[in-house]
Short mmCIF file of N, CA and C in Angstrom, two decimals:
data_model
loop_
_atom_site.label_atom_id
_atom_site.label_comp_id
_atom_site.label_asym_id
_atom_site.label_seq_id
_atom_site.Cartn_x
_atom_site.Cartn_y
_atom_site.Cartn_z
N SER A 1 86.36 92.76 90.08
CA SER A 1 87.39 93.03 89.09
C SER A 1 87.91 91.71 88.53
N ASP A 2 88.41 91.76 87.33
CA ASP A 2 88.89 90.56 86.65
C ASP A 2 90.39 90.35 86.77
N TYR A 3 91.05 91.08 87.65
CA TYR A 3 92.50 90.95 87.74
C TYR A 3 92.96 91.00 89.19
N ASP A 4 94.19 90.54 89.40
CA ASP A 4 94.85 90.59 90.71
C ASP A 4 96.05 91.52 90.59
N LEU A 5 96.50 92.03 91.73
CA LEU A 5 97.64 92.93 91.78
C LEU A 5 98.74 92.27 92.60
N TYR A 6 99.93 92.16 92.01
CA TYR A 6 101.11 91.63 92.70
C TYR A 6 102.17 92.72 92.71
N PHE A 7 102.79 92.95 93.87
CA PHE A 7 103.85 93.95 93.94
C PHE A 7 104.77 93.66 95.11
N ALA A 8 105.95 94.28 95.08
CA ALA A 8 106.93 94.11 96.15
C ALA A 8 107.66 95.44 96.34
N GLY A 9 108.07 95.69 97.58
CA GLY A 9 108.80 96.92 97.85
C GLY A 9 108.79 97.24 99.32
N PRO A 10 109.30 98.41 99.68
CA PRO A 10 109.34 98.84 101.08
C PRO A 10 107.92 98.97 101.64
N ALA A 11 107.80 98.84 102.95
CA ALA A 11 106.49 98.87 103.61
C ALA A 11 105.71 100.14 103.29
N VAL A 12 106.37 101.28 103.25
CA VAL A 12 105.69 102.55 102.97
C VAL A 12 105.10 102.53 101.56
N MET A 13 105.87 102.04 100.61
CA MET A 13 105.39 101.96 99.23
C MET A 13 104.24 100.96 99.13
N ALA A 14 104.37 99.82 99.79
CA ALA A 14 103.31 98.81 99.77
C ALA A 14 102.01 99.37 100.31
N ALA A 15 102.07 100.12 101.40
CA ALA A 15 100.87 100.72 101.99
C ALA A 15 100.23 101.71 101.02
N ALA A 16 101.03 102.50 100.34
CA ALA A 16 100.50 103.48 99.39
C ALA A 16 99.84 102.79 98.20
N ILE A 17 100.46 101.74 97.70
CA ILE A 17 99.89 100.99 96.57
C ILE A 17 98.58 100.33 96.99
N GLN A 18 98.58 99.70 98.17
CA GLN A 18 97.35 99.06 98.65
C GLN A 18 96.22 100.07 98.80
N LYS A 19 96.51 101.22 99.36
CA LYS A 19 95.49 102.25 99.57
C LYS A 19 94.92 102.71 98.23
N ARG A 20 95.78 103.00 97.29
CA ARG A 20 95.33 103.48 95.98
C ARG A 20 94.54 102.40 95.24
N ALA A 21 95.00 101.17 95.27
CA ALA A 21 94.29 100.08 94.60
C ALA A 21 92.91 99.88 95.21
N TYR A 22 92.82 99.95 96.53
CA TYR A 22 91.54 99.81 97.22
C TYR A 22 90.60 100.95 96.83
N GLU A 23 91.12 102.16 96.74
CA GLU A 23 90.32 103.32 96.36
C GLU A 23 89.77 103.20 94.94
N THR A 24 90.47 102.48 94.08
CA THR A 24 90.01 102.31 92.70
C THR A 24 89.10 101.10 92.54
N GLY A 25 88.81 100.40 93.65
CA GLY A 25 87.83 99.32 93.60
C GLY A 25 88.38 97.91 93.65
N LEU A 26 89.68 97.75 93.81
CA LEU A 26 90.25 96.41 93.89
C LEU A 26 90.07 95.87 95.30
N ALA A 27 89.54 94.67 95.43
CA ALA A 27 89.31 94.06 96.74
C ALA A 27 90.64 93.64 97.39
N GLN A 28 90.67 93.68 98.72
CA GLN A 28 91.88 93.31 99.46
C GLN A 28 92.35 91.89 99.11
N ASP A 29 91.42 90.98 98.85
CA ASP A 29 91.81 89.60 98.56
C ASP A 29 92.35 89.43 97.14
N GLN A 30 92.43 90.52 96.39
CA GLN A 30 93.02 90.49 95.06
C GLN A 30 94.40 91.15 95.03
N MET A 31 94.91 91.52 96.22
CA MET A 31 96.21 92.17 96.32
C MET A 31 97.20 91.23 97.00
N PHE A 32 98.34 91.04 96.36
CA PHE A 32 99.38 90.16 96.89
C PHE A 32 100.69 90.93 96.87
N PHE A 33 101.44 90.88 97.98
CA PHE A 33 102.65 91.69 98.05
C PHE A 33 103.69 91.09 98.98
N ASP A 34 104.91 91.50 98.76
CA ASP A 34 106.04 91.20 99.64
C ASP A 34 106.62 92.53 100.05
N GLU A 35 106.76 92.73 101.36
CA GLU A 35 107.39 93.95 101.85
C GLU A 35 108.87 93.71 102.05
N PHE A 36 109.70 94.60 101.53
CA PHE A 36 111.14 94.55 101.75
C PHE A 36 111.47 95.51 102.88
N TYR A 37 112.36 95.11 103.74
CA TYR A 37 112.70 95.95 104.89
C TYR A 37 114.07 96.54 104.74
#
């Protein structure tokens, strides 16, 4: 893919976003996030 994904939010939301992005073909090394607690 030609893009990276950056996001921030609660751990549950971060996990859901990561799962969906991975399912659509985005590699784990293209995902960057901060979890808020």
